[in-house]
Amino acid sequence: MRADATRKAGYTMTTPSEPGEGRLDPGLSAIMSERRQLINLAYRLLGSLADAEDVVQETYARWYAMSRQQQEAIESPGAWLTKVASRICLDLLGSARARRERYVGEWIPEPLPDRTEWINGRPGGATVDPADRVTLDESINMAFLVVLESMTPAERVAFILHDVFRYPFTEVAEIVGRTPAACRQLASSARRRIRAAQAPATPAAQRADLVRAFKQAWEAKDIGALIGLLAPDATGIADGGGLASAVLRPIAGGEQVARVFVDIAGKAPGLTILERTVNGQPGLVAQLDGVTVVVLAFDVAGDRIKHIWAVRNPEKLRPWTTG
């Protein structure tokens, strides 16, 4: 595996110098600089920032469990770390299916915070340190991650490694434990799932306008305006994980979704709704007494909102309530 394979196609973020980095051993600095890349990869594979961080910690634990001689014998430490992290993710994806069968209600990927207000689809204002967040590109928007959840573990790993991170199938095969030809078929199958689920692209400014209009109609409890913004076959999915109140089944139909949001606004008069970037796209965050209680991600098709994902599980909201 090549050392630069994990830095192809612009999917990585620049790693800034760490405090005191100049005093570190150059080899150690190179190893630690891979952390952002590993988080990028593991989040896409698992859909959970918390799990991604655990994977990276385990990956480094395995590196430092080796002797210095064993470490020096590895030609490309960055590629070794990526290979180990990917295999850990593959194992976790297999067990995640069983865990999610026991999950209370619907499971939604953990939303990534970007604490900025947006105007006309563009982030604005002060941003968090880019070293502390996953690269924002189309492969982390919520609609994309939801489709990834429908894939088999092998499909997901082969697709992400090849199509997103540009690994050749010969290297993907070493990680997945299948032949390059089999990995090619896995990625092709995953690609078909993505294409089947994708709506025609809507300009970023139009998406932002729709989400902002939804916010205003929600605040005004204007059910007619909400219905007008939602596709007739729109769906709303909430994830409380048994730790926060949430509708356990998807809500089908634009009118039904609108009524639920009006009902929520009526029961929580102190709700503050903020415009925030969620997984790289315009979203909303609702707070009560300064505490984030729900993060909303939207999927837009044409000039209507097609899907709304509402994350209520407080464990998934921790990144939104700290820092």
Short mmCIF file of C-alpha atoms in Angstrom, two decimals:
data_model
loop_
_atom_site.label_atom_id
_atom_site.label_comp_id
_atom_site.label_asym_id
_atom_site.label_seq_id
_atom_site.Cartn_x
_atom_site.Cartn_y
_atom_site.Cartn_z
CA MET A 1 0.00 0.00 0.00
CA ARG A 2 1.30 3.44 -0.85
CA ALA A 3 1.85 6.08 1.79
CA ASP A 4 0.03 8.70 -0.24
CA ALA A 5 -2.98 6.55 -1.04
CA THR A 6 -4.97 8.02 1.83
CA ARG A 7 -4.42 11.58 0.62
CA LYS A 8 -5.86 11.36 -2.88
CA ALA A 9 -8.66 13.31 -4.53
CA GLY A 10 -8.82 16.13 -1.99
CA TYR A 11 -10.73 14.19 0.62
CA THR A 12 -8.32 14.93 3.44
CA MET A 13 -7.75 18.05 5.46
CA THR A 14 -4.48 19.82 6.03
CA THR A 15 -2.96 18.94 9.38
CA PRO A 16 -1.79 22.05 11.22
CA SER A 17 1.24 21.98 13.44
CA GLU A 18 0.56 20.77 16.94
CA PRO A 19 1.78 22.74 19.95
CA GLY A 20 5.35 21.70 20.55
CA GLU A 21 5.39 19.60 17.42
CA GLY A 22 8.89 20.76 16.57
CA ARG A 23 10.13 19.04 19.72
CA LEU A 24 8.61 15.70 18.77
CA ASP A 25 10.47 12.92 17.07
CA PRO A 26 9.78 13.32 13.31
CA GLY A 27 8.60 9.73 13.08
CA LEU A 28 6.15 10.24 15.93
CA SER A 29 4.88 13.45 14.34
CA ALA A 30 4.23 11.60 11.08
CA ILE A 31 2.30 8.89 12.90
CA MET A 32 0.17 11.31 14.89
CA SER A 33 -0.56 13.45 11.84
CA GLU A 34 -2.52 10.51 10.42
CA ARG A 35 -5.17 10.88 13.14
CA ARG A 36 -7.36 13.26 11.15
CA GLN A 37 -7.25 11.01 8.14
CA LEU A 38 -8.23 7.99 10.22
CA ILE A 39 -11.16 9.89 11.78
CA ASN A 40 -12.28 10.89 8.27
CA LEU A 41 -12.24 7.27 7.15
CA ALA A 42 -13.76 5.69 10.26
CA TYR A 43 -16.65 8.15 10.45
CA ARG A 44 -17.70 7.38 6.89
CA LEU A 45 -17.44 3.66 7.55
CA LEU A 46 -19.36 3.70 10.84
CA GLY A 47 -21.60 6.78 10.77
CA SER A 48 -20.61 7.58 14.35
CA LEU A 49 -18.01 10.10 15.43
CA ALA A 50 -17.76 8.48 18.88
CA ASP A 51 -17.14 5.05 17.36
CA ALA A 52 -14.67 6.54 14.89
CA GLU A 53 -12.66 8.04 17.74
CA ASP A 54 -12.65 4.65 19.51
CA VAL A 55 -11.39 2.98 16.35
CA VAL A 56 -8.55 5.46 16.01
CA GLN A 57 -7.59 4.97 19.65
CA GLU A 58 -7.51 1.20 19.17
CA THR A 59 -5.48 1.57 15.98
CA TYR A 60 -2.82 3.61 17.75
CA ALA A 61 -2.83 1.18 20.68
CA ARG A 62 -1.94 -1.61 18.25
CA TRP A 63 0.84 0.49 16.74
CA TYR A 64 2.41 1.25 20.09
CA ALA A 65 2.06 -2.35 21.21
CA MET A 66 4.70 -3.23 18.63
CA SER A 67 8.41 -3.02 19.33
CA ARG A 68 10.48 -0.23 17.82
CA GLN A 69 12.05 -2.74 15.47
CA GLN A 70 8.64 -3.93 14.27
CA GLN A 71 7.53 -0.34 13.69
CA GLU A 72 10.67 0.51 11.73
CA ALA A 73 10.16 -2.55 9.53
CA ILE A 74 6.86 -1.10 8.26
CA GLU A 75 7.60 0.75 5.04
CA SER A 76 4.51 2.96 5.16
CA PRO A 77 3.17 3.59 8.69
CA GLY A 78 0.29 5.70 7.35
CA ALA A 79 -0.89 2.92 5.08
CA TRP A 80 -0.49 0.40 7.93
CA LEU A 81 -2.65 2.55 10.22
CA THR A 82 -5.32 2.92 7.54
CA LYS A 83 -5.36 -0.82 6.90
CA VAL A 84 -5.74 -1.64 10.60
CA ALA A 85 -8.42 1.01 11.17
CA SER A 86 -10.40 -0.24 8.16
CA ARG A 87 -10.30 -3.83 9.40
CA ILE A 88 -11.46 -2.76 12.87
CA CYS A 89 -14.33 -0.86 11.22
CA LEU A 90 -15.22 -3.91 9.13
CA ASP A 91 -15.48 -6.02 12.29
CA LEU A 92 -17.55 -3.33 14.03
CA LEU A 93 -19.94 -3.05 11.10
CA GLY A 94 -20.67 -6.75 11.39
CA SER A 95 -21.58 -6.47 15.07
CA ALA A 96 -23.38 -3.13 14.61
CA ARG A 97 -26.23 -4.81 12.77
CA ALA A 98 -27.01 -6.96 15.79
CA ARG A 99 -26.76 -3.95 18.12
CA ARG A 100 -29.10 -1.89 15.99
CA GLU A 101 -31.69 -4.65 15.99
CA ARG A 102 -31.90 -4.01 19.74
CA TYR A 103 -31.83 -0.23 19.36
CA VAL A 104 -34.98 1.55 20.54
CA GLY A 105 -36.65 3.12 17.52
CA GLU A 106 -34.88 4.27 14.37
CA TRP A 107 -31.07 4.57 14.17
CA ILE A 108 -29.72 7.65 12.38
CA PRO A 109 -26.02 8.32 11.76
CA GLU A 110 -24.49 10.68 14.30
CA PRO A 111 -24.71 14.27 12.98
CA LEU A 112 -21.48 16.20 12.59
CA PRO A 113 -21.43 19.71 14.04
CA ASP A 114 -20.18 22.79 12.31
CA ARG A 115 -21.02 25.61 14.67
CA THR A 116 -21.56 28.28 12.05
CA GLU A 117 -24.62 30.09 10.80
CA TRP A 118 -25.09 29.87 7.05
CA ILE A 119 -26.29 32.42 4.55
CA ASN A 120 -27.51 31.37 1.09
CA GLY A 121 -25.96 27.96 1.47
CA ARG A 122 -22.48 29.14 2.44
CA PRO A 123 -20.99 28.79 5.91
CA GLY A 124 -20.32 32.11 7.57
CA GLY A 125 -18.91 33.43 10.80
CA ALA A 126 -16.25 31.92 13.01
CA THR A 127 -15.58 28.25 12.39
CA VAL A 128 -14.30 25.57 14.69
CA ASP A 129 -10.74 24.38 14.24
CA PRO A 130 -10.81 22.35 11.00
CA ALA A 131 -8.40 19.90 12.60
CA ASP A 132 -11.22 18.86 14.93
CA ARG A 133 -13.91 18.06 12.42
CA VAL A 134 -14.30 15.60 9.60
CA THR A 135 -13.76 16.95 6.10
CA LEU A 136 -17.05 18.33 4.82
CA ASP A 137 -17.81 16.95 1.37
CA GLU A 138 -20.68 15.17 -0.29
CA SER A 139 -19.69 11.81 1.18
CA ILE A 140 -20.75 12.87 4.68
CA ASN A 141 -24.14 14.45 4.03
CA MET A 142 -26.90 12.68 5.93
CA ALA A 143 -28.69 11.32 2.86
CA PHE A 144 -25.45 9.70 1.69
CA LEU A 145 -24.74 8.19 5.11
CA VAL A 146 -28.27 6.79 5.35
CA VAL A 147 -27.79 4.95 2.05
CA LEU A 148 -24.46 3.59 3.32
CA GLU A 149 -26.40 2.06 6.22
CA SER A 150 -28.31 -0.12 3.75
CA MET A 151 -25.11 -1.72 2.46
CA THR A 152 -23.40 -4.85 3.67
CA PRO A 153 -20.21 -4.21 5.68
CA ALA A 154 -18.02 -5.41 2.80
CA GLU A 155 -19.89 -3.22 0.28
CA ARG A 156 -19.52 -0.18 2.47
CA VAL A 157 -15.81 -0.66 3.10
CA ALA A 158 -15.01 -1.44 -0.54
CA PHE A 159 -17.01 1.54 -1.78
CA ILE A 160 -15.63 4.08 0.71
CA LEU A 161 -12.02 2.97 0.28
CA HIS A 162 -12.18 2.91 -3.52
CA ASP A 163 -14.70 5.57 -4.56
CA VAL A 164 -14.11 8.11 -1.79
CA PHE A 165 -10.48 7.57 -0.79
CA ARG A 166 -9.30 6.30 -4.19
CA TYR A 167 -7.65 3.10 -3.03
CA PRO A 168 -7.02 0.63 -5.89
CA PHE A 169 -8.93 -2.63 -5.63
CA THR A 170 -5.73 -4.60 -5.08
CA GLU A 171 -5.26 -2.74 -1.79
CA VAL A 172 -8.96 -2.83 -0.89
CA ALA A 173 -8.81 -6.60 -1.32
CA GLU A 174 -6.10 -6.88 1.34
CA ILE A 175 -8.35 -5.07 3.82
CA VAL A 176 -11.67 -6.74 2.98
CA GLY A 177 -10.15 -10.20 2.62
CA ARG A 178 -11.59 -10.85 -0.84
CA THR A 179 -10.23 -10.84 -4.37
CA PRO A 180 -9.83 -7.57 -6.27
CA ALA A 181 -12.55 -8.73 -8.68
CA ALA A 182 -14.95 -9.38 -5.79
CA CYS A 183 -14.18 -5.95 -4.32
CA ARG A 184 -14.86 -4.37 -7.69
CA GLN A 185 -18.29 -6.04 -7.70
CA LEU A 186 -18.97 -4.88 -4.14
CA ALA A 187 -18.19 -1.28 -5.01
CA SER A 188 -20.30 -1.50 -8.16
CA SER A 189 -23.27 -2.78 -6.14
CA ALA A 190 -22.82 0.04 -3.63
CA ARG A 191 -22.64 2.58 -6.46
CA ARG A 192 -25.98 1.36 -7.81
CA ARG A 193 -27.56 1.86 -4.38
CA ILE A 194 -26.23 5.41 -4.24
CA ARG A 195 -27.50 6.27 -7.73
CA ALA A 196 -30.94 4.80 -7.03
CA ALA A 197 -31.33 6.89 -3.89
CA GLN A 198 -29.95 10.17 -5.20
CA ALA A 199 -32.32 12.97 -6.12
CA PRO A 200 -31.32 15.51 -8.80
CA ALA A 201 -28.93 18.04 -7.31
CA THR A 202 -30.50 21.18 -5.86
CA PRO A 203 -28.36 24.36 -5.74
CA ALA A 204 -26.92 25.06 -2.30
CA ALA A 205 -28.60 28.46 -2.08
CA GLN A 206 -31.99 26.92 -2.83
CA ARG A 207 -31.49 24.26 -0.16
CA ALA A 208 -30.61 26.96 2.36
CA ASP A 209 -33.67 29.00 1.42
CA LEU A 210 -35.96 25.99 1.87
CA VAL A 211 -34.53 25.10 5.28
CA ARG A 212 -34.75 28.73 6.41
CA ALA A 213 -38.36 28.93 5.25
CA PHE A 214 -39.06 25.70 7.17
CA LYS A 215 -37.54 27.25 10.30
CA GLN A 216 -39.71 30.35 9.99
CA ALA A 217 -42.88 28.34 9.38
CA TRP A 218 -42.07 26.05 12.31
CA GLU A 219 -41.53 29.01 14.63
CA ALA A 220 -44.83 30.53 13.45
CA LYS A 221 -46.64 27.16 13.80
CA ASP A 222 -47.87 27.77 10.25
CA ILE A 223 -48.99 24.33 9.16
CA GLY A 224 -50.02 25.50 5.71
CA ALA A 225 -46.58 26.92 5.01
CA LEU A 226 -44.91 23.76 6.31
CA ILE A 227 -47.05 21.56 4.09
CA GLY A 228 -46.14 23.75 1.12
CA LEU A 229 -42.42 23.26 1.80
CA LEU A 230 -42.64 19.47 2.15
CA ALA A 231 -42.98 16.99 -0.68
CA PRO A 232 -46.34 15.16 -0.55
CA ASP A 233 -44.47 11.90 0.11
CA ALA A 234 -41.98 13.44 2.56
CA THR A 235 -40.80 11.37 5.49
CA GLY A 236 -39.67 12.34 8.96
CA ILE A 237 -37.45 10.01 11.00
CA ALA A 238 -36.52 10.61 14.63
CA ASP A 239 -33.76 8.95 16.66
CA GLY A 240 -34.18 9.07 20.42
CA GLY A 241 -32.41 5.80 21.17
CA GLY A 242 -34.74 5.22 24.12
CA LEU A 243 -33.01 8.10 25.92
CA ALA A 244 -35.22 10.94 24.65
CA SER A 245 -38.83 11.09 23.54
CA ALA A 246 -39.19 10.47 19.82
CA VAL A 247 -41.67 8.90 17.43
CA LEU A 248 -40.45 5.33 17.07
CA ARG A 249 -41.54 4.83 13.47
CA PRO A 250 -40.96 6.98 10.37
CA ILE A 251 -43.68 9.54 9.70
CA ALA A 252 -44.93 9.31 6.11
CA GLY A 253 -46.54 12.15 4.20
CA GLY A 254 -45.86 15.87 4.12
CA GLU A 255 -49.03 16.84 5.98
CA GLN A 256 -48.37 14.34 8.77
CA VAL A 257 -44.77 15.55 9.15
CA ALA A 258 -45.96 19.18 9.29
CA ARG A 259 -48.51 18.38 12.01
CA VAL A 260 -45.86 16.72 14.16
CA PHE A 261 -43.62 19.80 13.98
CA VAL A 262 -46.48 22.14 14.82
CA ASP A 263 -47.33 19.90 17.77
CA ILE A 264 -43.71 20.02 18.98
CA ALA A 265 -43.67 23.84 18.76
CA GLY A 266 -46.89 24.00 20.78
CA LYS A 267 -45.56 21.76 23.53
CA ALA A 268 -42.19 23.53 23.79
CA PRO A 269 -42.87 27.29 23.64
CA GLY A 270 -39.34 28.08 24.82
CA LEU A 271 -37.71 26.28 21.89
CA THR A 272 -34.93 28.24 20.17
CA ILE A 273 -34.26 27.19 16.58
CA LEU A 274 -30.85 27.94 15.09
CA GLU A 275 -29.55 27.68 11.55
CA ARG A 276 -26.53 25.43 11.54
CA THR A 277 -24.49 23.41 9.09
CA VAL A 278 -25.19 19.71 9.66
CA ASN A 279 -22.91 17.28 7.86
CA GLY A 280 -21.90 19.98 5.39
CA GLN A 281 -25.42 21.09 4.47
CA PRO A 282 -28.00 23.57 5.83
CA GLY A 283 -29.72 22.15 8.91
CA LEU A 284 -31.38 23.26 12.10
CA VAL A 285 -30.60 22.88 15.79
CA ALA A 286 -33.27 23.28 18.45
CA GLN A 287 -32.35 24.25 22.00
CA LEU A 288 -34.20 24.48 25.29
CA ASP A 289 -32.61 26.69 27.95
CA GLY A 290 -29.38 26.69 25.94
CA VAL A 291 -29.20 22.88 25.71
CA THR A 292 -29.34 21.22 22.30
CA VAL A 293 -32.31 18.84 22.25
CA VAL A 294 -32.54 17.98 18.55
CA VAL A 295 -30.45 18.31 15.40
CA LEU A 296 -32.29 18.26 12.08
CA ALA A 297 -30.77 17.23 8.75
CA PHE A 298 -32.68 17.71 5.50
CA ASP A 299 -32.77 16.10 2.07
CA VAL A 300 -34.12 18.33 -0.68
CA ALA A 301 -35.53 17.17 -4.02
CA GLY A 302 -36.25 19.97 -6.45
CA ASP A 303 -38.09 22.74 -4.61
CA ARG A 304 -39.43 20.59 -1.76
CA ILE A 305 -38.05 18.92 1.36
CA LYS A 306 -38.07 15.16 0.85
CA HIS A 307 -36.61 13.80 4.11
CA ILE A 308 -36.05 15.16 7.60
CA TRP A 309 -33.82 13.32 10.06
CA ALA A 310 -34.23 14.41 13.68
CA VAL A 311 -31.55 13.24 16.10
CA ARG A 312 -32.73 13.36 19.72
CA ASN A 313 -30.45 10.78 21.32
CA PRO A 314 -28.39 12.82 23.82
CA GLU A 315 -25.38 10.55 23.35
CA LYS A 316 -25.28 11.55 19.68
CA LEU A 317 -25.71 15.22 20.59
CA ARG A 318 -22.65 15.44 22.84
CA PRO A 319 -20.48 17.09 20.15
CA TRP A 320 -23.21 19.75 19.82
CA THR A 321 -23.31 20.59 23.51
CA THR A 322 -19.60 20.76 24.34
CA GLY A 323 -16.86 23.17 23.39
#
